[in-house]
Coordinates of C-alpha atoms and ligand atoms in Angstrom, one line a residue:
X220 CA 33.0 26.0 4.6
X221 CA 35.8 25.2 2.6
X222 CA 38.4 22.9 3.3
X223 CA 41.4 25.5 2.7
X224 CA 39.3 28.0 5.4
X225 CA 39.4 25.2 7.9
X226 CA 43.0 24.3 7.3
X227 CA 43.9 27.9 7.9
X228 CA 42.8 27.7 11.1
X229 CA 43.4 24.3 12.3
X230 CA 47.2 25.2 11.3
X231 CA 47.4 27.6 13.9
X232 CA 46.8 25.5 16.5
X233 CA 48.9 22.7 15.2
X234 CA 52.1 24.1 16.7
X235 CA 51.4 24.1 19.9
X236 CA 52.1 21.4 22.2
X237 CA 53.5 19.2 19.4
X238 CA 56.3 17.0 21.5
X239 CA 59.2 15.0 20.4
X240 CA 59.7 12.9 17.0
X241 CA 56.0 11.3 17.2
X242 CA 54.0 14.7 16.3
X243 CA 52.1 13.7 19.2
X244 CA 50.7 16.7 22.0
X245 CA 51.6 17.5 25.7
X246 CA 49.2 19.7 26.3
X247 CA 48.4 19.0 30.5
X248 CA 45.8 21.5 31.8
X249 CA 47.7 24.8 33.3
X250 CA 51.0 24.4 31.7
X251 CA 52.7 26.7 29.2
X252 CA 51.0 24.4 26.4
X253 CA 47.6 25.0 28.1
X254 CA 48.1 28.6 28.4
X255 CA 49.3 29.2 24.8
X256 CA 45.9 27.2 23.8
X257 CA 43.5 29.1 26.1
X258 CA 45.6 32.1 24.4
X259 CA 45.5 31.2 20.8
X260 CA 40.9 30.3 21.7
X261 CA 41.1 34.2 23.2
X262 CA 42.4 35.4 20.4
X263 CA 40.6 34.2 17.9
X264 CA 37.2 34.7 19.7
X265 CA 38.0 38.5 20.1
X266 CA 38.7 38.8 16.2
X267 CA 35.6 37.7 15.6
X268 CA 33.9 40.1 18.3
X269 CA 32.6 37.5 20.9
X270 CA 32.5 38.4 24.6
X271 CA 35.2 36.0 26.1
X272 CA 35.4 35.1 29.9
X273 CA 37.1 32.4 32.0
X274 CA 34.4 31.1 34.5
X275 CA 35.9 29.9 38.2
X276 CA 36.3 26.5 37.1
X277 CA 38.8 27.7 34.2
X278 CA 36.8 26.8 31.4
X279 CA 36.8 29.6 28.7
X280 CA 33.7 30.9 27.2
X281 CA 32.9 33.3 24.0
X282 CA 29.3 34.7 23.6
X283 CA 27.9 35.8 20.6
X284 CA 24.9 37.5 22.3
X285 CA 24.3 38.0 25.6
X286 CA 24.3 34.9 27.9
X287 CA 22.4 36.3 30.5
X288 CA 19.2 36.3 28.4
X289 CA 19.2 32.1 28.9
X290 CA 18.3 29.5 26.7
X291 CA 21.9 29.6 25.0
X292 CA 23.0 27.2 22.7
X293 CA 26.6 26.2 23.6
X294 CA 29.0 24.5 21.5
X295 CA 33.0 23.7 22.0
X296 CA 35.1 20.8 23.3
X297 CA 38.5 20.9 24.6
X298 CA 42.3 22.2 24.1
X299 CA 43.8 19.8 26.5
X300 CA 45.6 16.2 25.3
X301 CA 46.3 12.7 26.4
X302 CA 50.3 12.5 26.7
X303 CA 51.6 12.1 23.1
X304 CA 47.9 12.3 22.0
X305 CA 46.6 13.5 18.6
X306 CA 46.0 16.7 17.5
X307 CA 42.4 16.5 16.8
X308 CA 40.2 15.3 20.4
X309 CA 39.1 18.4 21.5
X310 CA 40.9 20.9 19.2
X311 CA 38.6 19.8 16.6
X312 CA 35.7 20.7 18.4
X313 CA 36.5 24.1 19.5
X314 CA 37.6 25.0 15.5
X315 CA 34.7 24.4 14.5
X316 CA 32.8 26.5 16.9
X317 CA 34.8 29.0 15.7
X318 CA 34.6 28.6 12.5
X319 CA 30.8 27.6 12.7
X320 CA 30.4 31.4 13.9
X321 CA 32.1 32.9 10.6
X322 CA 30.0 30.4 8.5
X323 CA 27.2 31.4 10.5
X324 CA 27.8 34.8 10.1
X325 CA 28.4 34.4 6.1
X326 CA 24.9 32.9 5.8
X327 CA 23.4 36.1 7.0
X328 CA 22.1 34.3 10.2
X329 CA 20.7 36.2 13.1
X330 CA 20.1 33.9 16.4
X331 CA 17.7 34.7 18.6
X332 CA 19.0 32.4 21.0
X333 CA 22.8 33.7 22.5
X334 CA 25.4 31.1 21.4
X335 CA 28.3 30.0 23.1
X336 CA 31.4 28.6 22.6
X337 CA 33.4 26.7 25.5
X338 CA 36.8 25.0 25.9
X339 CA 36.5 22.8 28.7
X340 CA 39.6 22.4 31.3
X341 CA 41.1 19.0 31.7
X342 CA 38.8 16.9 30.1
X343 CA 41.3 14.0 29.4
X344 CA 42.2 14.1 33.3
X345 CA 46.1 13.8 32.4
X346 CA 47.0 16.0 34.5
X347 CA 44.8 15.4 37.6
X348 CA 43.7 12.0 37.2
X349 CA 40.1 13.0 36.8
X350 CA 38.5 13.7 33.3
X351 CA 35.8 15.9 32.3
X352 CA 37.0 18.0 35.6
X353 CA 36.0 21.2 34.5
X354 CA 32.6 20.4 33.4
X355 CA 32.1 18.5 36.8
X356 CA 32.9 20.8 38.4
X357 CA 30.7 23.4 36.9
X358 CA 27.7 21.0 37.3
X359 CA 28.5 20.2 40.8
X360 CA 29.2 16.7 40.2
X361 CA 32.8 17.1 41.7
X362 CA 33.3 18.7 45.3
X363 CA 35.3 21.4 44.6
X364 CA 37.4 20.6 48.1
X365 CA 38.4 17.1 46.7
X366 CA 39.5 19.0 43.2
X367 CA 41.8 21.2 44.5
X368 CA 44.1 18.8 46.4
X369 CA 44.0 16.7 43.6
X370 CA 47.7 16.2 42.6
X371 CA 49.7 15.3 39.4
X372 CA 52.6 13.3 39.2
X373 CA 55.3 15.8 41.0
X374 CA 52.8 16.2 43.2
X375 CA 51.6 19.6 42.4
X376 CA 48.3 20.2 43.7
X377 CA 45.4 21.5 41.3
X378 CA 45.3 24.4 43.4
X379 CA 48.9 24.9 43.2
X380 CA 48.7 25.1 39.4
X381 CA 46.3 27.1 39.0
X382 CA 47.5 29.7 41.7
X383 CA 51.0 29.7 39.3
X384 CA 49.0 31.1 36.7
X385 CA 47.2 33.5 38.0
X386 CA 43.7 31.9 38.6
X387 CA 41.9 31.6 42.0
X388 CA 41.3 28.1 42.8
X389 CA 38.4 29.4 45.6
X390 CA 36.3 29.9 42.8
X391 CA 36.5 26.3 42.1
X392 CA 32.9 24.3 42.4
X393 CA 29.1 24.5 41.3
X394 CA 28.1 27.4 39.0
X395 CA 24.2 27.0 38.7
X396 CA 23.4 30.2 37.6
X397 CA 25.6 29.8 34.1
X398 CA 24.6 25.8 33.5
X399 CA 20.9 27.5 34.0
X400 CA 21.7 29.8 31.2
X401 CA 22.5 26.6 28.7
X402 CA 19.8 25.5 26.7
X403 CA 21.0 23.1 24.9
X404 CA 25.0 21.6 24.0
X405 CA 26.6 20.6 21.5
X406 CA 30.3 19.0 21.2
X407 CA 31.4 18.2 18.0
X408 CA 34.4 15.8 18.1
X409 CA 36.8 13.1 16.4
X410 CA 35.3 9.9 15.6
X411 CA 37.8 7.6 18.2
X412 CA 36.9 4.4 16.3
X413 CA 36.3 3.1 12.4
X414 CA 32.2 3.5 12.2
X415 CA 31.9 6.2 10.3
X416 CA 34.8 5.6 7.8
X417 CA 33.0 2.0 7.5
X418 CA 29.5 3.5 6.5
X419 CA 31.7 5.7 4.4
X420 CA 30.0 8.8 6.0
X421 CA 31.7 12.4 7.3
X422 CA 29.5 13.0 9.8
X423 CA 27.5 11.4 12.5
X424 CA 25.7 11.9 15.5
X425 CA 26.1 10.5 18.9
X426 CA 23.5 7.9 20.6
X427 CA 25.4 6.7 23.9
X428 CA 28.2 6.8 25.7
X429 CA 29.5 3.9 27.3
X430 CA 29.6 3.6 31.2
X431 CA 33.2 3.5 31.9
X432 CA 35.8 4.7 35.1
X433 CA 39.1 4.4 36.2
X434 CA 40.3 2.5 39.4
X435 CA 43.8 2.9 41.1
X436 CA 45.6 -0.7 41.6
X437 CA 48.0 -1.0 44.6
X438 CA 50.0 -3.8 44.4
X439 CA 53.1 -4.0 47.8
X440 CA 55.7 -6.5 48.8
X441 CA 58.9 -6.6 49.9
X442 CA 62.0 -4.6 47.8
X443 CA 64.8 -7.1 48.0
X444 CA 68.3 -8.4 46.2
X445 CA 67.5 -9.8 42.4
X446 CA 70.8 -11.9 42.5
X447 CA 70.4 -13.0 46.5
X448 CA 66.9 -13.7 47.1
X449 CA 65.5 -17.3 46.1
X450 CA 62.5 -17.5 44.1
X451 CA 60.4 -18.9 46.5
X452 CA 61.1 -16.6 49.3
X453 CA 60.1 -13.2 47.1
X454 CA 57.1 -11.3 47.8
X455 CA 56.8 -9.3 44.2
X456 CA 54.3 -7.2 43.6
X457 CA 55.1 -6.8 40.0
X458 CA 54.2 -10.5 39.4
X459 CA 50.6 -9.9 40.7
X460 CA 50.5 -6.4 38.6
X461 CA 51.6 -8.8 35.6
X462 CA 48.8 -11.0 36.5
X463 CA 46.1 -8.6 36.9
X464 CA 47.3 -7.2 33.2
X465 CA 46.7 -10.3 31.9
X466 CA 43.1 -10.6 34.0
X467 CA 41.4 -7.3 32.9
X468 CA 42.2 -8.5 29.5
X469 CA 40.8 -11.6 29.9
X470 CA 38.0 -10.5 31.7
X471 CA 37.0 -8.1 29.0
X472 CA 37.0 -10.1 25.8
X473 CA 34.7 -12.9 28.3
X474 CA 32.2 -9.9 29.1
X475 CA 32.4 -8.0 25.7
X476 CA 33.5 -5.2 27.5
X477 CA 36.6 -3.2 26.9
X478 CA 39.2 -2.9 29.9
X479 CA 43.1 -1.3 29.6
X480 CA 46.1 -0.7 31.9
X481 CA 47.9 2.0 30.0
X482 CA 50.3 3.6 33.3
X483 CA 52.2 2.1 35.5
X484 CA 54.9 3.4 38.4
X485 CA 57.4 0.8 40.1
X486 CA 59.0 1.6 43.5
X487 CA 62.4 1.4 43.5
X488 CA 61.6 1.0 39.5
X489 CA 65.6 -0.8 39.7
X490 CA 67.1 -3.6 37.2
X491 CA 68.6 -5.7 39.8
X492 CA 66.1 -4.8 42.8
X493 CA 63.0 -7.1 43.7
X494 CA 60.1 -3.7 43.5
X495 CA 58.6 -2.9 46.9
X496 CA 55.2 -1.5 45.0
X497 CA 53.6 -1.0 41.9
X498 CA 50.8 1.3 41.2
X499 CA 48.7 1.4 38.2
X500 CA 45.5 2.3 36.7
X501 CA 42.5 0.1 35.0
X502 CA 40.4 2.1 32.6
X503 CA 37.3 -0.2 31.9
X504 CA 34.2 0.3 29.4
X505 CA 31.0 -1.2 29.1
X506 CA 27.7 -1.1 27.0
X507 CA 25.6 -1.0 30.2
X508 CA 26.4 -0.8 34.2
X509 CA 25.5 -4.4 35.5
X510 CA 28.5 -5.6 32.6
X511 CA 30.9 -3.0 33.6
X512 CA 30.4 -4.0 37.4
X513 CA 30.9 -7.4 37.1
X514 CA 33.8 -7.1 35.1
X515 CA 35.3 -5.0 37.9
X516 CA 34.1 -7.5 40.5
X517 CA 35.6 -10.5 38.9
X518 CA 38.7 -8.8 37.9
X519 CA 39.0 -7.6 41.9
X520 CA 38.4 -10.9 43.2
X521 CA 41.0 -13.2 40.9
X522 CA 43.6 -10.3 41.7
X523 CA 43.2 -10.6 45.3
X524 CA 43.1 -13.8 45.2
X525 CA 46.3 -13.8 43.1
X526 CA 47.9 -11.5 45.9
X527 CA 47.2 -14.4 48.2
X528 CA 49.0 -16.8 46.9
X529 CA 52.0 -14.2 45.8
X530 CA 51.3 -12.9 49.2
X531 CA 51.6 -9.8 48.1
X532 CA 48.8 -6.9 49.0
X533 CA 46.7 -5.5 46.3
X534 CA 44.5 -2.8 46.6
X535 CA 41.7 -1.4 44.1
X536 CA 40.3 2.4 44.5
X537 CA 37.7 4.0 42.4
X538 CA 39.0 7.1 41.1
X539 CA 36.3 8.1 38.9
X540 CA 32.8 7.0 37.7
X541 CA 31.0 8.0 34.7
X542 CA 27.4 6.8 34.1
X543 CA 25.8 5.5 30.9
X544 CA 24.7 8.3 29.4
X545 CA 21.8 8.4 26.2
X546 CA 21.6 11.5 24.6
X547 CA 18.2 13.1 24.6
X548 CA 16.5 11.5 21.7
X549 CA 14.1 14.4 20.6
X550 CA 17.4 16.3 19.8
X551 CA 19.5 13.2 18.5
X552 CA 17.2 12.8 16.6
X553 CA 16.1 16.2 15.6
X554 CA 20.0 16.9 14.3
X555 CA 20.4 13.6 12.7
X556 CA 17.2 14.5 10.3
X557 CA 18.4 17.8 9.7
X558 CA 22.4 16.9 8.8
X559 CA 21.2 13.2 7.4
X560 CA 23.6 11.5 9.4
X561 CA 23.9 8.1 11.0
X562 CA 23.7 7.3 14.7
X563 CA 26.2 5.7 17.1
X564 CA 27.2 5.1 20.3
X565 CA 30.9 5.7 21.7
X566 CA 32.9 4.1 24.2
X567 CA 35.0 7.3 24.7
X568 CA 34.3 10.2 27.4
X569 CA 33.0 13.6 26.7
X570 CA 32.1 17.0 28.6
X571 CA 28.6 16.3 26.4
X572 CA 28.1 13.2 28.7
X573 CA 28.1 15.1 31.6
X574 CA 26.3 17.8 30.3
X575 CA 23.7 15.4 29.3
X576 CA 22.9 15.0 33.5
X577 CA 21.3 18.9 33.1
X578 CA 21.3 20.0 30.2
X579 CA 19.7 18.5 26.5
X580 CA 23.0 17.3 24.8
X581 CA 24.6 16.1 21.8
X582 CA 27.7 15.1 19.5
X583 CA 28.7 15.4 16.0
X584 CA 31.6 13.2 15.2
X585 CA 33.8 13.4 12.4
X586 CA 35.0 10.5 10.2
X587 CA 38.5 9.7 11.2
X588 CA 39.8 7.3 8.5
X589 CA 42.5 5.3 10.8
X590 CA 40.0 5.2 13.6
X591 CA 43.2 6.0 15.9
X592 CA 42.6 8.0 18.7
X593 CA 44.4 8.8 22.0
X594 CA 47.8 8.5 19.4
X595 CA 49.9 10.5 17.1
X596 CA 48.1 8.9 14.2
X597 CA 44.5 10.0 15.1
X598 CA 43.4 11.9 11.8
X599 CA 40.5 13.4 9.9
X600 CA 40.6 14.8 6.4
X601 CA 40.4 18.3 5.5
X602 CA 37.6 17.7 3.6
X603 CA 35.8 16.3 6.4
X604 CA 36.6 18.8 8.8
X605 CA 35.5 21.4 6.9
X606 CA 32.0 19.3 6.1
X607 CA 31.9 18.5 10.2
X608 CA 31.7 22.5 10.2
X609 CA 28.9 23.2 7.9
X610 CA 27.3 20.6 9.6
X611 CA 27.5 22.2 13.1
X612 CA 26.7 25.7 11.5
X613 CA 23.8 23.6 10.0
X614 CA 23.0 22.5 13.9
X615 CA 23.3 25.9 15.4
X616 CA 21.4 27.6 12.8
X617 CA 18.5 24.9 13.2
X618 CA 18.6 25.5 16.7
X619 CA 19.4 29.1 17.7
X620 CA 18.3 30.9 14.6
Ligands
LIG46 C1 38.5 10.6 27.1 O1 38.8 10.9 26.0 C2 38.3 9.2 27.5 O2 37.4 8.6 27.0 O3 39.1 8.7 28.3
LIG47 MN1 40.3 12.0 24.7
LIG48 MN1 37.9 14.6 23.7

């Protein structure tokens, strides 16, 4: 594949969604942005004469070959972004399923196994608060009741949203008969992180994902008069908040782990008025389980006890949990032999890892030379695009053909 093919492509895409002065993407699952992206995927898989179908999750798929024979191999990422994210987690994935097809195609390949191609519905969870939602909910790992009254920040209900567009959210939920019919998946993505430009490779393949989740913090006191009230009377919630900033950080760098509180909302949210609440979310990462819960038991217990002494009330909810996952080493390692490739684990979440619960799994990534990700700046040459492309033709042609 060359590297003007790929930019063809990926230059379609880039308009949409592209916010403000930053270049950076607003594309929340079920908005216009959404739609024109599950449009643009539609489009392009038709051109090339794939069957294309939304399953009652929302995720898109496009067949090349039946899917009811089984034992398909299934590539593709996502469309949807962080706020003012980059333009290549996800997109990049699901381009190069695309364009793995025409390279595919070009070779004079015939698989024997059906392939698929899937864009995955709010896998960053910036809309909903829960990533990888579409793929847990096709693999049953999310009740489908709990889903739909899950609500985004005006309070719009999943269901809601994806009534205004047309979609029946009483198809949500567990869809064994099409994650029987996946042999094998593969999700080719955007190195979030410097390992690959540091071995001065293009391509890699995934070993690990970290275990990581995301935990509601709900911090109350009492709303009162900046200029009136005397320091020692205040109850201020946004002191503890401040302090449990300052203690996931802490705890993190003590336990190697990786923790960050990137949102925030203050009640009244008022220059001159003492906040009544403050709400916030703690992402945290480890390299294994028994270091990611401690780090969320000591963080709990210095914050409450913080609260005590600010008596203030603080609160901590789990929101969501994701579970180390290892992809299955016969394939790892099967793919990293085949593209010569380096392995390495990733601290970033991925439809792949919950695949991996069902279904053998794996990841390319591609070399992203500012190892930004999650940011305006995230990157990845043309040249290494269009190499992460052969190598995922390489992939499917090893596997399906
Ligand atoms: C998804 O990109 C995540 O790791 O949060
Ligand atoms: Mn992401
Ligand atoms: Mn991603």
């Amino acid at each position: 594949m060359s590297p003007d093919r790929f930019a063809a492509l990926w230059r379609s895409l880039l308009p949409i969604g592209r916010v403000g002065r930053d270049g950076g993407y607003l594309r929340r699952s079920w908005t216009r942005a959404d739609l024109d992206c599950r449009e643009w995927f539609t489009e392009e898989a038709l051109d090339r004469e794939l069957e294309v179908e939304t399953d009652g999750n929302g995720n898109l798929w496009a067949w090349w070959g039946a899917p009811e024979a089984g034992d398909a191999v299934v590539t593709g990422s996502h469309l949807d972004s962080v706020p003012h994210g980059g333009a290549y987690d996800g997109p990049l994935g699901v381009v190069s399923a695309l364009l793995a097809v025409d390279e595919l195609r070009e070779r004079g390949a015939t698989p024997h196994r059906p392939i698929g191609l899937v864009v995955f519905t709010e896998e960053e969870g910036s809309r909903f608060g829960l990533a990888c939602l579409g793929s847990r909910l096709l693999t049953g790992a999310l009740d489908p009741a709990r889903a739909r009254q899950l609500t985004d920040r005006d309070g719009v209900t999943l269901a809601e949203a994806m009534g205004a567009t047309g979609e029946d959210p009483a198809t949500l939920g567990a869809d064994p008969v099409r994650l029987a019919r996946i042999g094998a998946f593969v999700e080719l993505h955007v190195e979030q992180g410097r390992a690959l430009a540091d071995l001065n490779t293009p391509v890699g393949v995934a070993s690990a994902i970290w275990p990581h989740g995301r935990w509601r913090m709900d911090f109350t006191g009492e709303g009162n008069h900046a200029g009136t009230t005397a320091m020692a009377d205040r109850r201020d919630p946004m002191l503890t908040f401040a302090y449990a900033v300052l203690a996931a950080n802490k705890e993190a760098r003590v336990q190697g782990a990786h923790a960050t509180v990137g949102r925030v909302e203050v009640a009244p949210n008022a220059t001159n008025a003492i906040p009544a609440s403050v709400t916030a979310w703690l992402d945290a990462r480890a390299a294994d389980q028994a270091t990611l819960t401690s780090l969320v038991d000591a963080f709990e217990r210095k914050v409450t006890e913080r609260a005590g002494r600010d008596r203030t009330g603080f609160t901590l909810t789990a929101e969501s949990a994701s579970p180390l996952v290892e992809f299955q080493a016969a394939l790892r390692d099967r793919l990293a032999a085949r593209l010569k490739a380096p392995v390495l684990p990733t601290g970033a979440g991925h439809d792949a890892g919950v695949l991996a619960a069902h279904v053998p799994a794996a990841m390319l990534f591609v070399r992203n030379p500012t190892g930004v990700s999650h940011a305006p700046a995230e990157h990845a040459t043309d040249v290494d695009c269009a190499l992460g492309v052969t190598a995922l033709a390489d992939v499917l042609e090893e596997l399906a053909c």
